[in-house]
Amino acid sequence: MKTIFKKFRQGSFCVSKLIYFLITLLITINSSNAIAQKEELANNDNFKTRIVDSVTVLNEINISRDIQKKNSGDKKEYTHAKNAINYALALKDTLLYARALDNLGLLYRFNQQYGQALTLHIKAFELIEDLPVDPLYKMIFANNAGVAARYFEKYDISVKYYLAALKIAEKENDLRNIAISSNGLGNALANIPEKQDEALSYFNRALKAEKSRNNARGIAMNFLSIGDYYIQKKEYTIARDYLEKLKKLNTTNNDEHGLAITDEFLGISYLEEGKDYNKALSYFTTSLESFRLTKNVLKESEILSQMAAIKEKQHKTDQALEYYHRSMELARQINSKGLIMANAENIASIYENRNDLKKALKYFKVAKLYKDSIDLTDQQIQIAALTSNYDIEKKEARIELLENEKKLRKEQLLSQQEKLKRQEILFLLIGISILAILVISLLQNRHIKLKKKSDLLFASQEKERLKALYERDLAQAEMHASRLQLNPHFLFNCLNGINYLIQMKENEKATNYLIVFSRFLRMVLQTSKNQVIPLHEELTLVRHYLTLESNRFDGNFSYTISVDDEEKIKQVMIPPLLLQPYAENAILHGLLPSNKEKKELNINVHFCDEGVKIIIEDNGVGNANDETYKASQSHKSMGTQITQDRIDLFNKSYSGHISCKIIDKTDKAGLETGTAVIIEIHPKQESA
């Protein structure tokens, strides 16, 4: 450049030639920059996908289904299902993506991972709910969500999606899906105590639709559902009328599996009725033989357990034990943890009634081991569902981010090309401004690079933030799951108390203590599986707990439990283990720190026009005077919050309403005289 200007000053070049030279030079430089930017865009484009179309997605779905049918549980079925999801995402085809998600949900459901299945079915339905696509897919996805929720025992969610499917099916006059949705609604409502009476109308509606379609399998399924409904309603004669119709239909269709199921439910009807146990045994024996021929080990194990229950009711405990052991052996072959646990509990109960406490404790430990294993598996499934959802959402976000980056770069390239064209025209007209334009161009390039760095930094920070939020939520989920387990210190203290009594040779006290302890644990295991239990069962559990605590603290306090009406409390339903935490707090933080000579804990249940009032009160030191109060405040606050969360869930899901308040009692001088917990249960008010 110095040489050029020197010759210019010497008059070697004319002005026009200089301008032409500079224009050519700048155009060459900027063209090189444009080519370099194109190459950089191509090299940095990370969104490289295989060329796919809808056929590729559907093939992956079909391959995953074929693998599942031939070898369920094979990891390859999930690999192909997830490939279908990724390819559908790349195509940006919402319906295909929803079908791929629904397919993965079905695989999880077939492998009894209902929590993960439910999330995927709901997502698939919500993706297309408001889109103008074939209504059949909406019905399929909603019904699948209803099935997964029902198997996952989320009956309120199940009802929601079955109703959504039924609404669409009615609009389309689709008898097949009307039948599917109605039957599903009946089964879901039958598991909600307050809604059981509504179930029958949906079963009858499903039966009518299947008869209109002349679908023998559908008719049989609804005969079975209605028969089971009447068994649950204790109307056994009506139940057996439907089951006999079902047996006749299955005989006509030569359906061996259907006949085995029918005999099983006829046996259940006689078992539940409790009048003719021999009749029940006869049906169960026929059903058992059919399941043996078809090598259905799970059903064999279930039938043997039912037959054991009959022998137990007939006081033939030796035969009952034989059936329970055979059932447990079959359950172990297929690793059915629930059946193993149930059989172990029943065996422990028989030995406990025989006063063979050593064997009772042995099988109780087996039941507890499998209960813990089931709980751990459930937690792992929930965590896996969270992880799977996070991975899918992360892929969706990444696809969107890469597409936005690709679009931005393309726009930047077009903008650069247009700028170069304008510069060429400008150089021809105003040659003297070439140097200024060159400076501006350099500054702009620098700005683009800085913007790229800023965008990359922002994207990185956003990913880190999402990752941190996910890990925090995951940790909270794991902490919440761990808090649902029974306090191990209480168990160890009780066992140590029993051991102490044995060492002191107070065998009768030790035996009584162990009996109360085993009954308490059995009730905890039984009631914790239910969403609601009768109030009288909860009071029985609390009475066992107070007996154990009173013995453990050598009668350091006394307690009473009084009820206005023993019959009415059997009709009141509450969440399990609702009262025990408050009784525990009253003992540990109210009575034990107290120096009073007479320490009392009273639980009173009153009935009034507004509902039921439960008062748990003690004459202890109260919160303000408890020296351990501050140290335990965090633990109590968390426990109180968990209890309140369970109350809130009950209030949303059931027709009753529970409220709770804690009062510090004081005397006339303002001194604390204890604590009272007031729990009120009201019928839900109808809206005006």
XYZ file of C-alpha atoms in Angstrom:
688
model
C 0.000 0.000 0.000
C 2.892 2.376 0.758
C 4.301 1.706 -2.737
C 0.944 2.425 -4.340
C 0.567 5.809 -2.613
C 4.202 6.724 -3.435
C 3.585 6.111 -7.138
C 0.316 8.005 -6.850
C 2.153 11.031 -5.492
C 4.666 10.737 -8.283
C 1.808 10.774 -10.854
C 2.554 7.203 -12.042
C -1.171 6.242 -11.758
C -4.193 8.245 -12.580
C -6.991 8.567 -10.048
C -9.391 6.332 -11.991
C -6.897 3.454 -12.160
C -6.219 3.722 -8.423
C -9.899 3.589 -7.609
C -10.404 0.579 -9.924
C -7.481 -1.219 -8.302
C -8.749 -0.622 -4.765
C -12.276 -1.682 -5.681
C -10.999 -4.935 -7.195
C -8.799 -5.558 -4.157
C -11.633 -4.995 -1.652
C -14.087 -7.108 -3.643
C -11.549 -9.927 -3.684
C -10.987 -9.640 0.083
C -14.705 -9.586 0.886
C -15.440 -12.464 -1.505
C -12.764 -14.501 0.275
C -14.394 -13.651 3.621
C -17.792 -14.744 2.323
C -16.398 -18.085 1.102
C -14.655 -18.598 4.442
C -17.921 -17.880 6.314
C -19.750 -20.475 4.189
C -17.079 -23.061 4.954
C -17.200 -22.190 8.657
C -21.010 -22.550 8.670
C -20.726 -25.985 7.037
C -17.957 -27.169 9.401
C -19.698 -25.984 12.571
C -23.097 -27.438 11.662
C -23.550 -30.117 14.305
C -27.116 -30.982 13.294
C -26.177 -33.819 10.936
C -29.016 -36.313 10.678
C -29.529 -39.429 8.716
C -31.865 -39.004 5.743
C -35.165 -40.361 7.069
C -38.842 -40.257 6.185
C -42.095 -41.415 7.773
C -41.560 -44.988 6.541
C -38.300 -45.150 8.512
C -40.096 -44.070 11.703
C -42.927 -46.580 11.248
C -40.436 -49.380 10.491
C -38.597 -48.679 13.751
C -41.922 -48.789 15.639
C -42.909 -52.106 14.016
C -39.476 -53.642 14.690
C -39.703 -52.711 18.391
C -43.175 -54.297 18.605
C -41.999 -57.512 16.897
C -39.077 -57.842 19.327
C -41.419 -57.261 22.270
C -43.798 -60.011 21.146
C -40.993 -62.546 20.634
C -38.725 -61.618 23.559
C -40.291 -59.107 25.941
C -37.725 -57.244 28.028
C -35.018 -57.335 25.344
C -33.169 -53.984 25.381
C -33.264 -53.882 21.573
C -36.985 -53.169 21.652
C -36.271 -49.923 23.523
C -33.384 -49.063 21.177
C -35.620 -49.188 18.090
C -38.461 -47.373 19.895
C -36.121 -44.519 20.869
C -34.722 -44.417 17.311
C -38.275 -43.831 16.100
C -38.600 -40.901 18.536
C -35.327 -39.325 17.358
C -36.182 -39.700 13.660
C -39.686 -38.262 14.192
C -38.120 -35.289 15.985
C -35.753 -34.727 13.055
C -38.713 -34.782 10.635
C -40.678 -32.338 12.846
C -43.794 -34.452 12.273
C -45.917 -33.981 15.411
C -48.237 -36.937 14.781
C -45.337 -39.293 14.022
C -43.549 -38.056 17.144
C -46.689 -38.659 19.242
C -47.052 -42.187 17.785
C -43.405 -42.929 18.593
C -43.871 -41.708 22.197
C -47.046 -43.783 22.574
C -45.225 -46.847 21.239
C -42.423 -46.464 23.818
C -45.107 -46.064 26.496
C -46.689 -49.362 25.433
C -43.339 -51.147 25.740
C -42.915 -49.796 29.274
C -46.479 -50.855 30.112
C -45.970 -54.395 28.753
C -42.955 -54.616 31.093
C -45.041 -53.318 34.055
C -43.255 -49.940 34.252
C -46.544 -48.068 34.491
C -45.196 -44.737 35.776
C -42.955 -44.240 32.731
C -45.708 -45.477 30.408
C -48.246 -43.024 31.844
C -46.006 -39.996 31.264
C -45.372 -40.924 27.621
C -49.049 -41.677 26.815
C -50.135 -38.341 28.323
C -47.466 -36.450 26.355
C -48.515 -38.194 23.123
C -52.172 -37.254 23.676
C -51.447 -33.642 24.621
C -49.269 -33.167 21.511
C -52.176 -33.864 19.126
C -55.190 -33.040 21.312
C -55.876 -29.733 19.515
C -54.463 -30.688 16.083
C -56.618 -31.599 13.036
C -55.429 -35.227 12.891
C -57.316 -38.522 12.639
C -59.450 -38.737 15.856
C -58.578 -42.434 16.111
C -55.085 -41.535 17.338
C -56.510 -39.226 20.004
C -58.765 -42.037 21.263
C -55.906 -44.560 21.250
C -53.496 -42.291 23.139
C -56.127 -41.207 25.707
C -57.247 -44.823 26.332
C -53.616 -45.917 26.705
C -53.084 -43.148 29.269
C -56.198 -44.357 31.128
C -54.955 -47.968 31.194
C -51.453 -47.008 32.404
C -52.879 -44.738 35.130
C -55.255 -47.506 36.298
C -52.468 -50.065 36.554
C -50.359 -47.410 38.334
C -53.300 -46.988 40.789
C -53.750 -43.310 39.822
C -57.495 -43.757 39.426
C -58.413 -40.051 39.272
C -55.969 -39.552 36.370
C -57.287 -42.739 34.746
C -60.867 -41.432 34.862
C -59.765 -38.122 33.294
C -58.243 -39.694 30.180
C -60.887 -42.400 29.747
C -63.508 -39.624 29.758
C -61.489 -37.684 27.164
C -61.357 -40.791 24.924
C -65.083 -41.476 25.448
C -66.008 -37.906 24.487
C -64.138 -38.226 21.171
C -65.534 -41.732 20.534
C -69.105 -40.493 21.061
C -68.535 -37.619 18.642
C -67.166 -40.040 16.026
C -69.779 -42.726 16.872
C -66.897 -45.209 17.221
C -68.485 -48.196 18.996
C -65.170 -49.986 19.515
C -63.615 -47.095 21.415
C -66.881 -46.332 23.216
C -66.708 -49.905 24.555
C -63.001 -49.644 25.463
C -63.389 -46.276 27.235
C -66.576 -47.276 29.076
C -65.098 -50.544 30.344
C -61.945 -48.716 31.477
C -64.052 -46.090 33.280
C -65.991 -48.830 35.051
C -62.817 -50.522 36.273
C -61.272 -47.210 37.394
C -64.402 -45.988 39.223
C -64.791 -49.391 40.917
C -61.518 -48.685 42.733
C -62.667 -45.291 44.093
C -64.883 -45.949 47.141
C -67.120 -42.911 46.604
C -67.584 -43.633 42.884
C -68.193 -47.401 42.890
C -71.923 -47.079 42.207
C -71.204 -45.193 38.956
C -69.078 -48.052 37.608
C -72.013 -50.336 36.707
C -73.568 -47.887 34.224
C -70.300 -47.730 32.265
C -69.929 -51.532 32.265
C -73.468 -51.860 30.883
C -72.745 -49.222 28.261
C -69.593 -51.072 27.177
C -71.553 -54.365 27.041
C -74.247 -52.771 24.862
C -71.621 -51.420 22.436
C -69.882 -54.818 22.184
C -73.206 -56.561 21.532
C -73.907 -54.065 18.749
C -70.513 -54.957 17.256
C -71.169 -58.698 17.828
C -67.719 -58.872 19.452
C -67.645 -62.085 21.521
C -64.350 -61.261 23.253
C -65.614 -57.803 24.248
C -68.911 -59.229 25.531
C -66.988 -61.788 27.605
C -64.730 -59.109 29.073
C -67.719 -57.023 30.205
C -69.567 -60.041 31.641
C -66.441 -60.631 33.746
C -66.209 -56.963 34.773
C -69.880 -56.873 35.820
C -69.542 -60.165 37.694
C -66.521 -58.827 39.577
C -68.429 -55.594 40.311
C -71.265 -57.502 42.005
C -68.759 -59.594 43.959
C -67.294 -56.373 45.330
C -70.844 -55.202 46.159
C -71.411 -58.560 47.965
C -74.376 -59.354 45.670
C -73.120 -62.852 44.949
C -76.197 -64.340 43.295
C -76.276 -61.612 40.617
C -72.511 -61.942 40.188
C -72.779 -65.680 39.535
C -75.597 -65.121 37.004
C -73.216 -63.015 34.896
C -70.351 -65.452 35.421
C -72.529 -68.349 34.266
C -73.383 -66.353 31.116
C -69.668 -65.813 30.643
C -68.954 -69.532 31.075
C -71.561 -70.415 28.478
C -70.067 -67.888 26.018
C -66.517 -69.158 26.577
C -67.671 -72.751 26.124
C -69.311 -71.830 22.806
C -66.117 -70.055 21.692
C -63.911 -72.931 22.993
C -61.866 -70.351 24.945
C -59.833 -72.406 27.479
C -58.191 -69.371 29.052
C -61.560 -67.639 29.385
C -63.041 -70.714 31.077
C -60.133 -70.816 33.542
C -60.685 -67.145 34.433
C -64.445 -67.739 34.796
C -63.920 -70.671 37.203
C -61.471 -68.540 39.175
C -64.045 -65.761 39.666
C -66.809 -68.242 40.520
C -64.472 -69.587 43.208
C -63.822 -66.032 44.421
C -67.570 -65.384 44.680
C -68.068 -68.395 46.957
C -64.943 -67.546 48.950
C -66.083 -63.958 49.521
C -69.644 -65.107 50.367
C -68.231 -67.469 52.993
C -71.116 -69.941 52.902
C -69.859 -72.823 50.752
C -66.069 -73.062 50.874
C -66.113 -76.538 49.305
C -67.835 -75.075 46.244
C -65.157 -72.410 46.061
C -62.430 -75.074 46.297
C -64.061 -77.029 43.485
C -63.977 -74.039 41.097
C -60.447 -73.103 42.113
C -59.263 -76.693 41.507
C -60.738 -76.684 37.984
C -59.221 -73.265 37.260
C -55.832 -74.352 38.632
C -55.702 -77.388 36.337
C -56.498 -75.220 33.288
C -53.746 -72.741 34.140
C -51.291 -75.606 34.631
C -52.051 -76.907 31.140
C -51.418 -73.461 29.648
C -48.276 -73.047 31.848
C -49.558 -69.794 33.352
C -47.360 -69.844 36.461
C -48.578 -66.470 37.777
C -52.224 -67.552 37.803
C -51.282 -70.914 39.350
C -49.614 -69.075 42.215
C -52.614 -66.764 42.694
C -55.114 -69.648 42.716
C -53.046 -71.632 45.249
C -52.984 -68.590 47.525
C -56.793 -68.336 47.280
C -57.166 -72.039 48.111
C -54.874 -71.554 51.115
C -57.134 -68.743 52.323
C -60.117 -71.124 52.206
C -58.264 -73.776 54.209
C -57.340 -71.101 56.731
C -60.997 -70.093 57.089
C -61.853 -73.797 57.588
C -59.220 -73.868 60.372
C -57.187 -76.438 58.416
C -53.971 -74.518 58.894
C -51.650 -77.394 57.952
C -53.240 -77.590 54.494
C -53.283 -73.796 54.301
C -49.542 -73.693 54.963
C -48.953 -76.316 52.272
C -50.859 -74.228 49.686
C -49.118 -70.999 50.737
C -45.696 -72.624 50.392
C -46.557 -74.008 46.943
C -47.821 -70.600 45.883
C -44.642 -68.925 47.166
C -42.448 -71.433 45.304
C -44.198 -70.647 42.000
C -44.029 -66.915 42.727
C -40.267 -67.207 43.220
C -39.933 -68.908 39.817
C -41.320 -65.795 38.099
C -39.923 -63.358 40.707
C -43.387 -62.021 41.602
C -42.368 -59.957 44.639
C -45.929 -58.982 45.551
C -47.111 -62.609 45.706
C -44.036 -63.691 47.663
C -44.648 -60.896 50.174
C -48.387 -61.701 50.526
C -47.759 -65.434 51.047
C -45.010 -64.740 53.584
C -47.345 -62.423 55.530
C -50.096 -65.083 55.599
C -47.665 -67.804 56.714
C -46.320 -65.504 59.457
C -49.896 -64.824 60.607
C -50.651 -68.558 60.927
C -47.486 -69.195 62.953
C -48.238 -66.162 65.100
C -51.719 -67.520 65.879
C -50.079 -70.839 66.770
C -47.789 -68.893 69.100
C -44.774 -70.166 67.123
C -43.133 -66.744 67.246
C -39.770 -67.882 65.892
C -41.247 -69.054 62.595
C -43.649 -66.126 62.528
C -40.721 -63.708 62.808
C -38.827 -65.601 60.092
C -41.605 -65.195 57.535
C -42.375 -61.674 58.663
C -38.756 -60.824 57.810
C -39.216 -62.394 54.368
C -42.340 -60.285 53.797
C -40.557 -57.153 55.021
C -37.578 -57.857 52.744
C -39.785 -58.124 49.650
C -41.853 -55.113 50.746
C -38.656 -53.035 50.910
C -37.588 -54.442 47.529
C -40.942 -53.481 45.977
C -40.709 -49.964 47.459
C -37.147 -49.582 46.173
C -38.182 -50.799 42.707
C -41.062 -48.290 42.672
C -38.668 -45.481 43.599
C -36.220 -46.554 40.885
C -39.036 -46.619 38.322
C -40.095 -43.086 39.329
C -36.519 -41.861 39.063
C -36.096 -43.613 35.696
C -39.307 -41.944 34.495
C -37.983 -38.527 35.509
C -34.684 -39.258 33.764
C -36.402 -40.514 30.603
C -38.650 -37.451 30.456
C -35.681 -35.177 30.973
C -33.756 -36.901 28.147
C -36.676 -36.534 25.736
C -37.202 -32.869 26.665
C -33.463 -32.247 26.322
C -33.506 -33.742 22.806
C -36.511 -31.612 21.883
C -34.753 -28.485 23.155
C -31.531 -29.411 21.354
C -33.303 -29.958 18.023
C -35.036 -26.582 18.378
C -31.789 -24.863 19.409
C -29.825 -26.333 16.486
C -32.537 -25.378 14.031
C -32.548 -21.824 15.375
C -28.760 -21.660 15.075
C -28.913 -22.988 11.524
C -31.544 -20.427 10.585
C -29.559 -17.619 12.219
C -26.391 -18.545 10.349
C -28.224 -18.743 7.055
C -29.700 -15.310 7.651
C -26.267 -13.973 8.523
C -24.825 -15.381 5.282
C -27.605 -13.857 3.159
C -27.155 -10.559 4.946
C -23.428 -10.655 4.236
C -23.974 -11.400 0.552
C -26.407 -8.507 0.172
C -23.958 -6.245 1.922
C -21.188 -7.231 -0.522
C -23.416 -6.419 -3.490
C -24.209 -3.018 -2.052
C -20.512 -2.423 -1.454
C -19.650 -3.260 -5.081
C -22.168 -0.681 -6.349
C -20.979 1.820 -3.777
C -17.304 1.353 -4.782
C -18.156 2.094 -8.429
C -19.900 5.352 -7.482
C -17.819 6.602 -4.562
C -14.260 5.370 -4.757
C -12.993 7.761 -2.133
C -14.988 6.040 0.679
C -13.363 2.640 0.135
C -11.077 2.843 3.165
C -13.942 3.887 5.464
C -16.088 0.999 4.250
C -13.179 -1.373 4.829
C -12.898 -0.214 8.457
C -16.661 -0.605 8.981
C -16.549 -4.117 7.519
C -13.753 -5.149 9.850
C -15.661 -3.780 12.853
C -18.802 -5.625 11.749
C -16.925 -8.909 11.439
C -15.590 -8.428 14.922
C -19.128 -7.740 16.175
C -20.417 -10.960 14.538
C -17.687 -13.004 16.215
C -18.424 -11.424 19.584
C -22.134 -12.136 19.090
C -21.370 -15.769 18.274
C -19.313 -16.105 21.443
C -22.091 -14.447 23.448
C -24.752 -16.784 21.984
C -22.629 -19.858 22.704
C -21.976 -18.691 26.271
C -25.691 -18.065 26.827
C -26.636 -21.501 25.456
C -24.031 -23.160 27.694
C -25.287 -21.322 30.788
C -28.892 -22.249 29.965
C -27.991 -25.931 29.657
C -26.164 -25.828 32.999
C -29.168 -24.160 34.628
C -31.563 -26.831 33.282
C -29.194 -29.561 34.456
C -28.993 -28.030 37.962
C -32.799 -27.751 38.178
C -33.173 -31.369 37.101
C -30.633 -32.633 39.638
C -32.295 -30.595 42.394
C -35.768 -31.966 41.550
C -34.366 -35.487 41.338
C -32.728 -35.149 44.770
C -35.964 -33.825 46.271
C -37.868 -36.773 44.777
C -35.407 -39.248 46.312
C -35.562 -37.478 49.707
C -39.352 -37.527 49.660
C -39.389 -41.237 48.806
C -37.001 -42.035 51.691
C -39.214 -40.146 54.185
C -42.127 -42.442 53.446
C -40.422 -45.381 55.189
C -41.209 -46.353 58.795
C -38.795 -44.884 61.405
C -36.073 -47.559 61.909
C -35.189 -46.215 65.395
C -38.681 -47.054 66.629
C -38.372 -50.618 65.280
C -34.945 -51.154 66.857
C -36.095 -49.713 70.222
C -39.098 -52.052 70.276
C -36.948 -55.072 69.443
C -34.429 -54.040 72.125
C -37.293 -53.765 74.621
C -38.432 -57.296 73.773
C -34.856 -58.543 74.098
C -34.543 -56.857 77.510
C -37.725 -58.538 78.801
C -36.462 -61.915 77.581
C -33.115 -61.363 79.333
C -34.997 -60.449 82.521
C -36.917 -63.753 82.095
C -40.220 -61.888 81.914
C -41.353 -64.144 79.102
C -45.059 -63.443 79.384
C -44.487 -59.686 79.077
C -42.071 -60.281 76.207
C -44.645 -62.449 74.422
C -47.414 -59.862 74.860
C -45.060 -57.095 73.729
C -44.083 -59.100 70.624
C -47.712 -59.865 69.756
C -48.647 -56.166 69.908
C -45.489 -55.288 67.960
C -46.229 -57.830 65.185
C -49.862 -56.695 64.927
C -48.724 -53.083 64.658
C -46.232 -53.897 61.885
C -48.752 -56.015 60.008
C -51.295 -53.193 60.114
C -48.680 -50.698 58.900
C -47.800 -52.994 55.980
C -51.452 -53.617 55.114
C -52.810 -50.079 55.489
C -49.875 -48.326 53.794
C -50.832 -50.060 50.512
C -54.258 -48.336 50.556
C -55.035 -44.739 49.670
C -57.700 -44.518 52.401
C -58.689 -46.715 55.366
C -61.590 -46.672 57.882
C -61.039 -44.489 60.944
C -61.508 -47.438 63.306
C -58.510 -49.227 61.714
C -56.355 -46.122 62.175
C -57.396 -45.923 65.851
C -56.531 -49.613 66.305
C -53.084 -48.967 64.805
C -52.553 -45.933 67.080
C -53.658 -48.010 70.105
C -50.988 -50.622 69.238
C -48.409 -47.865 68.847
C -49.272 -46.244 72.214
C -49.153 -49.647 73.915
C -45.651 -50.221 72.530
C -44.459 -46.756 73.546
C -45.998 -47.065 77.020
C -44.204 -50.387 77.547
C -40.968 -49.035 76.077
C -40.981 -46.062 78.483
C -42.032 -48.285 81.413
C -45.442 -46.694 81.883
C -44.055 -43.154 82.123
C -47.366 -41.875 80.737
C -50.970 -43.030 80.443
C -53.338 -42.749 77.489
C -57.021 -43.058 76.644
C -58.886 -43.381 73.353
C -62.591 -42.574 73.489
C -65.156 -42.671 70.661
C -68.763 -41.397 70.611
C -70.064 -44.108 68.300
C -68.060 -47.263 67.484
C -70.255 -48.067 64.475
C -70.060 -44.659 62.834
C -66.259 -44.573 62.763
C -66.282 -47.602 60.447
C -67.874 -45.378 57.784
C -65.300 -42.556 58.088
C -62.374 -42.881 55.622
C -58.991 -41.156 56.151
C -55.466 -41.487 54.723
C -53.468 -44.254 56.498
C -50.953 -43.292 59.241
C -52.563 -39.844 59.641
C -52.896 -39.826 63.459
C -49.719 -41.732 64.467
C -47.225 -38.866 63.755
C -49.206 -36.518 66.021
C -49.324 -39.120 68.810
C -45.563 -39.631 68.436
C -44.889 -35.862 68.713
C -47.116 -35.652 71.806
C -45.091 -38.388 73.546
C -41.573 -37.369 72.515
C -41.908 -33.579 72.698
C -44.721 -33.101 75.192
C -44.909 -35.853 77.828
C -41.398 -37.289 78.152
C -39.674 -33.906 78.842
C -42.377 -33.073 81.430
C -41.710 -33.274 85.199
C -45.396 -33.733 86.022
C -46.253 -36.681 88.191
C -49.279 -37.615 86.080
C -48.648 -37.525 82.326
C -51.650 -38.103 80.112
C -52.349 -38.456 76.393
C -56.010 -38.446 75.376
C -57.530 -39.114 71.946
C -61.221 -38.245 71.642
C -63.451 -38.775 68.596
C -66.677 -36.718 68.525
C -69.502 -36.741 65.971
C -71.443 -33.565 65.268
C -73.634 -32.078 62.531
C -70.586 -30.717 60.711
C -68.761 -34.057 60.650
C -66.107 -35.741 62.835
C -63.687 -34.029 65.212
C -60.557 -35.857 66.460
C -58.658 -34.247 69.364
C -55.173 -35.473 70.316
C -54.080 -33.647 73.472
C -51.430 -34.033 76.133
C -50.640 -32.293 79.424
C -46.920 -32.044 78.643
C -44.547 -29.110 78.532
C -45.807 -27.637 75.252
C -43.628 -26.469 72.369
C -42.198 -23.347 73.998
C -40.911 -25.223 77.069
C -39.585 -28.323 75.273
C -35.771 -28.125 75.395
C -35.556 -30.468 72.382
C -38.042 -28.375 70.423
C -35.530 -26.197 68.584
C -33.259 -29.130 67.773
C -36.147 -31.131 66.343
C -37.993 -28.235 64.709
C -36.617 -28.924 61.206
C -37.536 -32.621 61.383
C -41.021 -31.886 62.764
C -41.627 -29.181 60.188
C -40.766 -31.555 57.368
C -42.914 -34.326 58.892
C -45.812 -31.880 59.386
C -45.457 -30.705 55.777
C -45.538 -34.284 54.459
C -48.672 -34.979 56.514
C -50.265 -31.748 55.235
C -49.396 -32.743 51.645
C -51.189 -36.065 52.176
C -54.220 -34.199 53.570
C -54.226 -31.855 50.549
C -54.086 -34.850 48.174
C -57.003 -36.473 50.024
C -59.044 -33.242 49.803
C -58.490 -33.093 46.027
C -59.196 -36.786 45.320
C -62.083 -37.696 47.672
C -65.493 -36.353 48.618
C -64.544 -35.552 52.222
C -62.487 -32.607 53.487
C -59.855 -32.791 56.264
C -58.479 -29.806 58.200
C -55.871 -29.772 60.974
C -54.696 -27.214 63.520
C -52.281 -27.375 66.482
C -53.035 -25.387 69.665
C -50.719 -24.658 72.621
C -52.868 -24.990 75.757
C -52.382 -22.487 78.611
C -53.836 -21.973 82.085
C -55.303 -18.767 83.517
C -51.807 -17.521 84.338
C -50.724 -17.929 80.718
C -48.433 -20.886 81.442
C -48.294 -23.711 78.905
C -50.183 -26.837 79.984
C -49.708 -29.004 76.914
C -50.615 -29.259 73.268
C -53.802 -30.145 71.380
C -54.068 -31.271 67.760
C -57.584 -30.855 66.318
C -58.404 -32.761 63.129
C -61.819 -32.146 61.569
C -63.337 -34.292 58.811
C -66.260 -32.698 56.946
C -68.389 -33.940 54.058
C -67.522 -31.882 50.933
C -70.067 -29.080 50.439
C -71.975 -29.058 47.166
C -71.430 -25.900 45.150
C -74.452 -23.666 44.753
